[in-house]
CSV table of C-alpha atoms in Angstrom, one decimal:
chain,number,residue,atom,x,y,z
A,1,MET,CA,-110.8,-76.6,-10.8
A,2,THR,CA,-112.9,-74.8,-13.3
A,3,ALA,CA,-115.8,-76.4,-15.2
A,4,THR,CA,-113.9,-75.9,-18.5
A,5,SER,CA,-110.7,-77.7,-17.2
A,6,LEU,CA,-112.8,-80.5,-15.7
A,7,ARG,CA,-114.7,-81.0,-19.0
A,8,ARG,CA,-111.5,-81.0,-21.0
A,9,ALA,CA,-109.9,-83.5,-18.7
A,10,GLN,CA,-112.9,-85.8,-18.8
A,11,GLU,CA,-113.0,-85.7,-22.6
A,12,GLN,CA,-109.4,-86.7,-23.2
A,13,PRO,CA,-108.7,-90.5,-22.4
A,14,SER,CA,-111.2,-93.3,-22.7
A,15,GLY,CA,-110.3,-95.6,-19.8
A,16,LYS,CA,-111.4,-94.8,-16.2
A,17,ALA,CA,-107.9,-94.8,-14.9
A,18,ASP,CA,-106.7,-92.6,-17.7
A,19,ARG,CA,-109.6,-90.2,-17.1
A,20,THR,CA,-108.7,-90.0,-13.4
A,21,ARG,CA,-105.1,-89.3,-14.2
A,22,ALA,CA,-106.2,-86.5,-16.6
A,23,LEU,CA,-108.4,-85.0,-13.9
A,24,ILE,CA,-105.5,-85.0,-11.5
A,25,LEU,CA,-103.1,-83.4,-13.9
A,26,ALA,CA,-105.6,-80.7,-15.0
A,27,ALA,CA,-106.3,-79.9,-11.3
A,28,ALA,CA,-102.6,-79.8,-10.5
A,29,ALA,CA,-101.7,-77.6,-13.5
A,30,GLN,CA,-104.2,-75.1,-12.3
A,31,LEU,CA,-102.9,-75.1,-8.7
A,32,PHE,CA,-99.3,-74.9,-9.8
A,33,ARG,CA,-100.3,-71.9,-12.0
A,34,ASP,CA,-102.3,-70.1,-9.3
A,35,GLU,CA,-100.4,-70.9,-6.1
A,36,GLY,CA,-97.0,-72.2,-7.1
A,37,HIS,CA,-95.3,-75.5,-6.5
A,38,ASP,CA,-94.4,-75.0,-2.9
A,39,ALA,CA,-97.9,-74.0,-1.8
A,40,THR,CA,-99.6,-76.9,-3.6
A,41,THR,CA,-100.2,-80.1,-1.7
A,42,MET,CA,-101.4,-83.5,-2.7
A,43,ARG,CA,-104.5,-82.9,-0.5
A,44,ARG,CA,-105.2,-79.7,-2.4
A,45,ILE,CA,-104.8,-81.5,-5.8
A,46,ALA,CA,-107.2,-84.2,-4.7
A,47,ALA,CA,-109.8,-81.7,-3.6
A,48,ALA,CA,-109.5,-79.7,-6.8
A,49,ALA,CA,-110.0,-82.9,-8.8
A,50,HIS,CA,-113.0,-83.9,-6.6
A,51,LEU,CA,-111.2,-87.1,-5.4
A,52,GLU,CA,-110.5,-88.5,-2.0
A,53,ALA,CA,-107.1,-87.5,-0.7
A,54,GLY,CA,-105.7,-91.0,-0.8
A,55,SER,CA,-106.9,-91.7,-4.4
A,56,VAL,CA,-104.3,-89.5,-5.9
A,57,TYR,CA,-101.6,-91.9,-4.7
A,58,TYR,CA,-103.0,-94.7,-6.8
A,59,HIS,CA,-101.9,-92.8,-9.9
A,60,PHE,CA,-98.9,-90.6,-8.7
A,61,ASP,CA,-96.5,-91.4,-5.9
A,62,SER,CA,-95.7,-87.7,-5.1
A,63,LYS,CA,-96.4,-84.1,-5.9
A,64,ASP,CA,-93.1,-83.9,-7.8
A,65,THR,CA,-94.1,-86.8,-10.0
A,66,ILE,CA,-97.3,-84.9,-10.9
A,67,LEU,CA,-95.3,-81.7,-11.5
A,68,ASP,CA,-92.9,-83.6,-13.9
A,69,GLU,CA,-95.9,-84.8,-15.9
A,70,VAL,CA,-97.5,-81.3,-16.0
A,71,LEU,CA,-94.2,-79.8,-17.2
A,72,ARG,CA,-93.7,-82.5,-19.8
A,73,LEU,CA,-97.2,-82.2,-21.2
A,74,GLY,CA,-97.0,-78.4,-21.3
A,75,VAL,CA,-94.1,-78.6,-23.7
A,76,GLN,CA,-94.9,-81.9,-25.5
A,77,HIS,CA,-98.3,-80.8,-26.8
A,78,VAL,CA,-96.9,-77.5,-28.1
A,79,PHE,CA,-93.9,-79.3,-29.6
A,80,ASP,CA,-96.0,-81.8,-31.4
A,81,ALA,CA,-98.3,-79.1,-32.8
A,82,VAL,CA,-95.5,-76.9,-34.0
A,83,ARG,CA,-93.5,-79.7,-35.5
A,84,GLN,CA,-96.5,-80.9,-37.5
A,85,ALA,CA,-97.2,-77.3,-38.7
A,86,GLN,CA,-93.6,-76.9,-39.8
A,87,GLU,CA,-93.4,-80.2,-41.6
A,88,GLU,CA,-96.7,-79.6,-43.5
A,89,LYS,CA,-95.6,-76.2,-44.7
A,90,LEU,CA,-92.1,-77.5,-45.7
A,91,ARG,CA,-93.6,-80.4,-47.6
A,92,ALA,CA,-95.7,-78.0,-49.5
A,93,GLY,CA,-92.6,-76.0,-50.5
A,94,ALA,CA,-93.4,-72.9,-48.4
A,95,GLY,CA,-90.8,-70.3,-47.7
A,96,PHE,CA,-89.6,-68.8,-44.4
A,97,ARG,CA,-92.5,-66.4,-43.9
A,98,PRO,CA,-95.4,-68.8,-44.2
A,99,VAL,CA,-93.6,-71.5,-42.2
A,100,PHE,CA,-92.8,-69.0,-39.4
A,101,ALA,CA,-96.4,-67.8,-39.3
A,102,ALA,CA,-97.7,-71.4,-39.2
A,103,MET,CA,-95.4,-72.2,-36.3
A,104,ILE,CA,-96.6,-69.1,-34.4
A,105,GLY,CA,-100.2,-70.1,-35.0
A,106,ALA,CA,-99.6,-73.7,-33.8
A,107,HIS,CA,-97.7,-72.6,-30.7
A,108,LEU,CA,-100.3,-70.1,-29.7
A,109,GLY,CA,-103.2,-72.3,-30.6
A,110,ARG,CA,-102.0,-75.1,-28.4
A,111,SER,CA,-100.7,-73.1,-25.5
A,112,LEU,CA,-103.7,-70.7,-25.2
A,113,ARG,CA,-106.2,-73.6,-25.4
A,114,GLU,CA,-104.3,-75.4,-22.7
A,115,SER,CA,-103.4,-72.3,-20.8
A,116,ASP,CA,-103.3,-74.0,-17.3
A,117,PHE,CA,-100.4,-76.2,-18.4
A,118,SER,CA,-98.6,-73.3,-20.2
A,119,SER,CA,-99.0,-71.0,-17.3
A,120,ALA,CA,-97.8,-73.7,-14.9
A,121,ASN,CA,-94.7,-74.1,-17.0
A,122,ILE,CA,-94.0,-70.3,-17.2
A,123,ARG,CA,-94.5,-69.7,-13.5
A,124,THR,CA,-93.0,-72.9,-12.0
A,125,TYR,CA,-90.1,-74.2,-14.2
A,126,SER,CA,-87.6,-71.4,-13.5
A,127,ARG,CA,-88.2,-71.6,-9.8
A,128,LEU,CA,-87.1,-75.3,-9.6
A,129,PRO,CA,-83.6,-76.3,-8.6
A,130,ASP,CA,-81.3,-77.4,-11.4
A,131,THR,CA,-81.7,-81.1,-10.4
A,132,LYS,CA,-85.4,-80.9,-11.1
A,133,ARG,CA,-85.0,-78.9,-14.3
A,134,ALA,CA,-82.4,-81.2,-15.8
A,135,PRO,CA,-84.8,-84.1,-16.8
A,136,HIS,CA,-86.9,-81.6,-18.8
A,137,ARG,CA,-84.0,-80.0,-20.7
A,138,PRO,CA,-83.8,-82.6,-23.6
A,139,LEU,CA,-87.4,-82.0,-24.7
A,140,ARG,CA,-87.1,-78.2,-24.3
A,141,ARG,CA,-83.9,-78.2,-26.3
A,142,ALA,CA,-85.5,-80.3,-29.0
A,143,TYR,CA,-88.3,-77.8,-29.2
A,144,ALA,CA,-85.8,-74.9,-29.4
A,145,ALA,CA,-84.0,-76.7,-32.2
A,146,LEU,CA,-87.2,-76.6,-34.3
A,147,TRP,CA,-87.1,-72.8,-34.3
A,148,ASP,CA,-83.3,-72.7,-34.6
A,149,THR,CA,-83.4,-74.9,-37.8
A,150,LEU,CA,-86.0,-72.5,-39.4
A,151,LEU,CA,-84.1,-69.3,-38.4
A,152,GLU,CA,-80.7,-70.7,-39.4
A,153,SER,CA,-82.1,-71.7,-42.8
A,154,ALA,CA,-83.6,-68.2,-43.3
A,155,GLN,CA,-80.3,-66.6,-42.3
A,156,ALA,CA,-78.4,-68.8,-44.8
A,157,SER,CA,-80.9,-67.9,-47.6
A,158,GLY,CA,-80.8,-64.1,-46.8
A,159,GLU,CA,-84.5,-64.1,-45.6
A,160,LEU,CA,-83.6,-63.1,-42.1
A,161,ALA,CA,-82.7,-59.5,-41.4
A,162,PRO,CA,-78.9,-58.8,-40.8
A,163,GLY,CA,-77.6,-58.6,-37.3
A,164,MET,CA,-79.8,-61.3,-35.8
A,165,ARG,CA,-78.3,-63.9,-33.5
A,166,ILE,CA,-80.3,-67.1,-33.5
A,167,GLY,CA,-80.3,-68.0,-29.7
A,168,PRO,CA,-81.5,-64.6,-28.3
A,169,LEU,CA,-83.9,-64.2,-31.2
A,170,ARG,CA,-85.5,-67.5,-30.6
A,171,GLU,CA,-85.8,-66.8,-26.9
A,172,PHE,CA,-87.4,-63.5,-27.6
A,173,VAL,CA,-89.9,-65.0,-30.0
A,174,LEU,CA,-90.8,-67.7,-27.6
A,175,GLY,CA,-91.1,-65.2,-24.7
A,176,ALA,CA,-93.5,-63.0,-26.8
A,177,MET,CA,-95.7,-66.1,-27.5
A,178,ASN,CA,-95.6,-67.7,-24.0
A,179,TRP,CA,-96.4,-64.4,-22.2
A,180,THR,CA,-99.7,-64.2,-24.1
A,181,VAL,CA,-101.2,-66.7,-21.7
A,182,GLU,CA,-100.9,-64.1,-19.0
A,183,TRP,CA,-103.0,-61.5,-20.8
A,184,TYR,CA,-104.9,-62.8,-23.8
A,185,ASP,CA,-108.4,-64.2,-23.3
A,186,ALA,CA,-108.8,-67.0,-25.8
A,187,ARG,CA,-112.4,-67.6,-24.6
A,188,ARG,CA,-113.4,-64.1,-25.9
A,189,HIS,CA,-111.1,-63.4,-28.8
A,190,PRO,CA,-110.0,-65.8,-31.6
A,191,VAL,CA,-106.5,-67.2,-31.3
A,192,GLU,CA,-106.1,-67.0,-35.0
A,193,VAL,CA,-106.4,-63.2,-34.9
A,194,LEU,CA,-103.6,-62.9,-32.3
A,195,SER,CA,-101.5,-65.4,-34.2
A,196,GLU,CA,-101.7,-63.5,-37.5
A,197,ARG,CA,-101.0,-60.1,-35.8
A,198,LEU,CA,-98.1,-61.4,-33.7
A,199,ALA,CA,-96.5,-63.2,-36.7
A,200,ARG,CA,-96.7,-60.0,-38.8
A,201,LEU,CA,-95.3,-57.9,-35.9
A,202,LEU,CA,-92.3,-60.2,-35.6
A,203,LEU,CA,-91.7,-60.4,-39.3
A,204,ASP,CA,-92.3,-56.8,-40.4
A,205,GLY,CA,-92.1,-54.8,-37.2
A,206,MET,CA,-94.4,-52.0,-36.0
A,207,MET,CA,-93.1,-49.0,-38.0
A,208,THR,CA,-94.1,-48.0,-41.5
A,209,ARG,CA,-90.5,-47.3,-42.6
A,210,ARG,CA,-87.1,-48.5,-41.7
A,211,GLY,CA,-84.2,-46.3,-40.7
A,212,PRO,CA,-81.3,-45.8,-38.3
A,213,LEU,CA,-81.7,-46.2,-34.6
A,214,PRO,CA,-81.2,-43.3,-32.3
A,215,ALA,CA,-78.0,-43.0,-30.2
A,216,PRO,CA,-78.4,-44.7,-26.8
A,217,ALA,CA,-80.1,-42.6,-24.2
A,218,ALA,CA,-78.2,-41.2,-21.3
A,219,ALA,CA,-78.3,-43.4,-18.2
A,220,ALA,CA,-81.7,-43.6,-16.8
A,221,PRO,CA,-82.4,-41.7,-13.5
A,222,GLU,CA,-81.0,-43.3,-10.4
A,223,VAL,CA,-83.1,-46.2,-9.3
A,224,PHE,CA,-84.7,-45.7,-5.9
A,225,ALA,CA,-83.4,-42.1,-5.6
A,226,ALA,CA,-86.4,-41.5,-3.2
A,227,PHE,CA,-84.9,-43.9,-0.7
A,228,GLY,CA,-82.1,-41.4,0.0
A,229,GLY,CA,-78.9,-42.3,1.8
A,230,SER,CA,-79.8,-43.0,5.4
A,231,LYS,CA,-78.9,-46.3,6.9
A,232,SER,CA,-82.6,-47.2,7.7
A,233,LEU,CA,-83.7,-46.6,4.1
A,234,ARG,CA,-80.8,-48.5,2.7
A,235,THR,CA,-81.7,-51.4,5.0
A,236,ARG,CA,-85.3,-51.2,3.8
A,237,LEU,CA,-84.2,-51.4,0.2
A,238,HIS,CA,-81.9,-54.4,1.0
A,239,LEU,CA,-84.9,-56.1,2.6
A,240,LEU,CA,-87.1,-55.4,-0.4
A,241,ALA,CA,-84.5,-57.1,-2.7
A,242,ALA,CA,-84.3,-60.1,-0.4
A,243,ALA,CA,-88.1,-60.3,-0.2
A,244,ALA,CA,-88.3,-60.2,-4.0
A,245,ARG,CA,-85.9,-63.1,-4.4
A,246,VAL,CA,-87.8,-65.2,-1.8
A,247,PHE,CA,-91.2,-64.4,-3.4
A,248,ARG,CA,-89.8,-65.2,-6.8
A,249,ASP,CA,-88.3,-68.5,-5.8
A,250,ARG,CA,-90.9,-69.8,-3.4
A,251,GLY,CA,-94.1,-68.0,-4.5
A,252,PHE,CA,-95.9,-65.5,-2.3
A,253,ARG,CA,-98.1,-68.0,-0.5
A,254,ALA,CA,-95.3,-70.3,0.5
A,255,ALA,CA,-92.8,-67.5,1.5
A,256,THR,CA,-92.4,-66.5,5.1
A,257,MET,CA,-91.0,-63.4,6.9
A,258,ARG,CA,-88.5,-65.7,8.5
A,259,GLU,CA,-87.2,-66.8,5.1
A,260,VAL,CA,-86.9,-63.2,4.0
A,261,ALA,CA,-84.9,-62.3,7.1
A,262,ARG,CA,-82.6,-65.2,6.5
A,263,GLU,CA,-82.1,-64.2,2.9
A,264,ALA,CA,-81.3,-60.6,4.0
A,265,GLY,CA,-78.9,-61.8,6.7
A,266,ILE,CA,-80.7,-60.3,9.7
A,267,GLN,CA,-82.5,-61.6,12.8
A,268,ALA,CA,-86.0,-62.7,12.1
A,269,GLY,CA,-87.5,-60.2,14.6
A,270,SER,CA,-85.6,-57.3,13.1
A,271,ILE,CA,-87.6,-57.3,9.9
A,272,TYR,CA,-90.7,-56.0,11.7
A,273,TYR,CA,-88.9,-52.7,12.4
A,274,HIS,CA,-89.3,-52.1,8.7
A,275,PHE,CA,-92.4,-54.0,7.6
A,276,GLY,CA,-95.4,-54.9,9.6
A,277,SER,CA,-96.4,-57.9,7.6
A,278,LYS,CA,-95.6,-60.0,4.5
A,279,ASP,CA,-98.5,-58.3,2.7
A,280,GLU,CA,-97.0,-54.9,3.4
A,281,MET,CA,-93.7,-56.1,2.0
A,282,LEU,CA,-95.3,-57.6,-1.1
A,283,ASP,CA,-97.1,-54.3,-1.8
A,284,GLU,CA,-93.8,-52.4,-1.8
A,285,VAL,CA,-92.0,-55.1,-3.9
A,286,LEU,CA,-94.7,-54.8,-6.5
A,287,GLU,CA,-94.8,-51.0,-6.6
A,288,ALA,CA,-91.2,-49.7,-5.8
A,289,GLY,CA,-89.7,-50.9,-9.1
A,290,LEU,CA,-92.6,-49.8,-11.2
A,291,HIS,CA,-92.6,-46.3,-9.6
A,292,SER,CA,-88.9,-45.9,-10.5
A,293,LEU,CA,-89.5,-47.2,-14.0
A,294,GLN,CA,-92.5,-45.0,-14.6
A,295,ARG,CA,-90.7,-41.9,-13.3
A,296,GLY,CA,-87.5,-42.6,-15.2
A,297,MET,CA,-89.3,-43.4,-18.5
A,298,ALA,CA,-91.3,-40.2,-18.3
A,299,GLU,CA,-88.2,-38.1,-17.5
A,300,THR,CA,-86.3,-39.6,-20.4
A,301,ILE,CA,-89.0,-39.2,-23.0
A,302,ALA,CA,-90.2,-35.7,-21.8
A,303,ASP,CA,-87.5,-33.8,-23.8
A,304,MET,CA,-89.2,-33.8,-27.1
A,305,ALA,CA,-86.3,-31.9,-28.8
A,306,ARG,CA,-84.2,-35.1,-28.5
A,307,PHE,CA,-86.6,-37.1,-30.6
A,308,PRO,CA,-87.0,-35.9,-34.2
A,309,ASP,CA,-89.6,-38.6,-34.9
A,310,HIS,CA,-91.7,-41.2,-33.3
A,311,ARG,CA,-89.4,-44.0,-34.3
A,312,SER,CA,-86.5,-42.5,-32.2
A,313,ARG,CA,-88.9,-42.0,-29.2
A,314,ILE,CA,-90.2,-45.6,-29.3
A,315,ALA,CA,-86.7,-47.0,-29.8
A,316,THR,CA,-85.4,-45.0,-26.8
A,317,ALA,CA,-88.3,-46.1,-24.7
A,318,ILE,CA,-87.5,-49.8,-25.5
A,319,GLY,CA,-83.9,-49.2,-24.4
A,320,VAL,CA,-84.8,-47.4,-21.2
A,321,HIS,CA,-87.4,-50.1,-20.3
A,322,LEU,CA,-84.8,-52.9,-20.7
A,323,GLU,CA,-82.2,-50.9,-18.7
A,324,TYR,CA,-84.6,-50.7,-15.8
A,325,VAL,CA,-85.6,-54.4,-16.1
A,326,PHE,CA,-82.0,-55.4,-15.5
A,327,ARG,CA,-81.2,-52.7,-13.0
A,328,LEU,CA,-84.2,-53.8,-11.0
A,329,SER,CA,-83.7,-57.5,-11.7
A,330,ASP,CA,-84.8,-58.9,-8.4
A,331,LEU,CA,-88.0,-56.9,-8.4
A,332,THR,CA,-88.7,-57.5,-12.1
A,333,SER,CA,-88.3,-61.2,-11.9
A,334,ALA,CA,-90.5,-61.3,-8.8
A,335,ASN,CA,-93.2,-59.3,-10.6
A,336,VAL,CA,-93.0,-61.5,-13.6
A,337,ARG,CA,-93.3,-64.8,-11.7
A,338,ILE,CA,-95.8,-64.1,-8.9
A,339,TYR,CA,-98.2,-61.4,-10.0
A,340,GLY,CA,-100.6,-63.8,-11.8
A,341,GLN,CA,-100.7,-66.0,-8.7
A,342,LEU,CA,-101.8,-63.2,-6.3
A,343,PRO,CA,-105.4,-62.9,-5.1
A,344,GLU,CA,-107.6,-60.6,-7.2
A,345,THR,CA,-107.9,-58.2,-4.2
A,346,VAL,CA,-104.1,-57.7,-4.2
A,347,ARG,CA,-103.8,-57.3,-7.9
A,348,ALA,CA,-106.6,-54.7,-7.9
A,349,ARG,CA,-104.6,-52.5,-5.5
A,350,HIS,CA,-101.7,-52.4,-7.9
A,351,ARG,CA,-103.7,-52.2,-11.2
A,352,PRO,CA,-103.9,-48.3,-11.2
A,353,LEU,CA,-100.1,-48.0,-11.3
A,354,ARG,CA,-99.6,-50.7,-13.9
A,355,ARG,CA,-102.4,-49.1,-16.0
A,356,ALA,CA,-100.8,-45.7,-15.7
A,357,TYR,CA,-97.5,-47.1,-17.0
A,358,GLY,CA,-99.3,-48.9,-19.9
A,359,GLU,CA,-101.1,-45.7,-20.8
A,360,LEU,CA,-97.7,-43.9,-21.1
A,361,TRP,CA,-96.8,-46.4,-23.9
A,362,ASP,CA,-100.3,-46.3,-25.4
A,363,GLY,CA,-100.0,-42.6,-25.8
A,364,TRP,CA,-96.6,-42.7,-27.6
A,365,LEU,CA,-97.8,-45.5,-29.8
A,366,ARG,CA,-101.1,-43.9,-30.7
A,367,GLU,CA,-99.3,-40.6,-31.6
A,368,ALA,CA,-97.0,-42.5,-33.8
A,369,GLN,CA,-99.9,-44.2,-35.5
A,370,GLN,CA,-101.7,-40.9,-36.0
A,371,ALA,CA,-98.5,-39.4,-37.6
A,372,GLY,CA,-98.4,-42.3,-40.0
A,373,GLU,CA,-95.2,-43.8,-38.6
A,374,LEU,CA,-96.8,-46.8,-36.9
A,375,ARG,CA,-98.6,-49.4,-39.1
A,376,PRO,CA,-102.3,-48.5,-39.3
A,377,ASP,CA,-103.4,-52.1,-38.9
A,378,ILE,CA,-101.8,-52.5,-35.5
A,379,LYS,CA,-104.1,-52.5,-32.4
A,380,ILE,CA,-102.3,-50.4,-29.7
A,381,VAL,CA,-103.2,-52.2,-26.5
A,382,PRO,CA,-102.4,-55.7,-27.7
A,383,LEU,CA,-99.1,-54.4,-29.2
A,384,ARG,CA,-98.1,-52.9,-25.9
A,385,GLN,CA,-99.0,-56.0,-23.9
A,386,ALA,CA,-97.1,-58.3,-26.2
A,387,MET,CA,-94.1,-56.0,-26.4
A,388,LEU,CA,-93.7,-55.3,-22.7
A,389,GLY,CA,-94.4,-58.9,-21.8
A,390,ALA,CA,-91.6,-60.1,-24.1
A,391,LEU,CA,-89.2,-57.4,-22.9
A,392,ASN,CA,-89.9,-58.2,-19.2
A,393,TRP,CA,-89.3,-61.9,-19.9
A,394,THR,CA,-85.8,-61.3,-21.0
A,395,ILE,CA,-84.9,-61.3,-17.3
A,396,GLU,CA,-85.5,-65.0,-17.4
A,397,TRP,CA,-83.1,-66.0,-20.1
A,398,PHE,CA,-80.5,-63.2,-20.7
A,399,ASP,CA,-77.5,-62.7,-18.4
A,400,PRO,CA,-75.7,-59.3,-18.9
A,401,GLY,CA,-73.2,-60.5,-16.3
A,402,ARG,CA,-71.7,-62.8,-19.0
A,403,ALA,CA,-70.7,-59.9,-21.2
A,404,GLY,CA,-67.2,-60.4,-22.5
A,405,ARG,CA,-67.0,-64.0,-21.6
A,406,ASP,CA,-66.8,-66.6,-24.5
A,407,GLY,CA,-67.9,-63.9,-27.0
A,408,ALA,CA,-71.1,-63.1,-25.0
A,409,CYS,CA,-72.5,-59.6,-25.5
A,410,GLY,CA,-73.7,-57.0,-23.0
A,411,LEU,CA,-77.1,-55.4,-22.6
A,412,PRO,CA,-76.5,-52.6,-25.1
A,413,GLU,CA,-76.0,-55.1,-28.0
A,414,LEU,CA,-79.1,-57.0,-27.0
A,415,THR,CA,-81.0,-53.8,-26.8
A,416,VAL,CA,-80.1,-52.9,-30.4
A,417,MET,CA,-81.2,-56.2,-31.7
A,418,LEU,CA,-84.6,-56.1,-29.9
A,419,GLN,CA,-85.2,-52.5,-31.0
A,420,ARG,CA,-84.7,-53.7,-34.6
A,421,VAL,CA,-86.9,-56.8,-34.1
A,422,LEU,CA,-89.8,-54.7,-32.7
A,423,LEU,CA,-89.5,-51.7,-35.0
A,424,ASP,CA,-88.5,-53.3,-38.3
A,425,GLY,CA,-89.1,-57.1,-37.9
A,426,ILE,CA,-86.9,-60.1,-38.5
A,427,GLY,CA,-87.7,-60.5,-42.2
A,428,ASP,CA,-85.1,-59.1,-44.5
A,429,ALA,CA,-86.2,-56.0,-46.5
A,430,GLY,CA,-83.1,-55.0,-48.4
A,431,GLY,CA,-80.7,-55.3,-45.4
A,432,GLN,CA,-79.3,-52.8,-42.9
A,433,ALA,CA,-76.6,-53.0,-40.3
A,434,GLY,CA,-77.6,-54.5,-37.1
A,435,GLY,CA,-76.0,-55.1,-33.7
A,436,SER,CA,-74.3,-58.4,-33.2
A,437,VAL,CA,-75.7,-60.3,-30.3
A,438,ALA,CA,-74.0,-63.4,-28.9
A,439,ARG,CA,-74.4,-66.2,-26.3
A,440,ASN,CA,-76.0,-64.8,-23.2
A,441,VAL,CA,-78.9,-67.2,-23.3
A,442,SER,CA,-79.5,-69.2,-20.1
A,443,PRO,CA,-79.9,-73.0,-20.5
A,444,PRO,CA,-83.6,-73.9,-21.0
């Protein structure tokens, strides 16, 4: 438990029992964030809180009880702050834009200053079985309703850009904000600066002018083409997908090679014909998808003749990135959920490839800004981090497999909406045709 977390926990309640509970919760939130639910034990929580192992049981009867409280507080504190900000602005007669910006500020202010609880929620909640998620749904839905009410009102008054569907839009906005806890350092940079920039990006988009979107790009290059067609290589790919699912659902520390073999439907010993260790398998899970994404993106964008301006290039890049996110869904979701929990030595091995992919985007965005097509006030690296984080997080709430059922849309329709959000913003500026996106949002 860090000195900062310890100090904050000690400062919260006044009674000794309450202070001890706060210490336990702060320690648990950090462990759930860093190691995952399955790898965290009551003994580890006690040690992180500087308590005797048995002392924790005077306050919480199980690890799951502690997890429930960490998840509740992670949402409740943000909910209370955002609701207060919304009510204050509405009482003052503010319109959509200042209310939206105030809610963004409140959400980021609370979540970034309590980042252990926010990160624990992001990394843990979606791994839980439905029976453990169910008790938390009412609060999460109530929080979602705060945003839905604002967005629906703006839509009714014509302040929301055409073609926006409330559910997917709300999930994308929340994803963009929540993912900041994975990359923004609130100890070094003011939260208020990030809040103002993110609110303006979402309201006004990144481009200096609005216009039509390009035609969809041709299908991205075949995923894992380098694996070829041999039986051994196909088996290796099958094992990678199985490993990604186990790492995603159990966390890397708690996952075992035996579980991966069971998920893949092979004998436990057979897995060692393909991978010498769990660490070797992890390295390939983290890199295989990103290699394919980087290669496919570079090939798609390389033909400059297809892109008459920077707007069309960036829009196409957004579409290709989303296509790969869902074509590589097992690997993408594993990366999203476990990367922040890995030891620094492991992350350092993979940083060069991640940095190279980020630099592809930085180059395109910088060229657009130099050409006067990207807003001059935008900072390139934070824009790219916020954008790619929000796009990657769609894997957690959008299900393209529901396309055509109950009016739900497919990935192409979602892509059009998110291109418009990022390029042009959600605030109406005279109106333009937009894609209609329907109900592919997973239950919170």
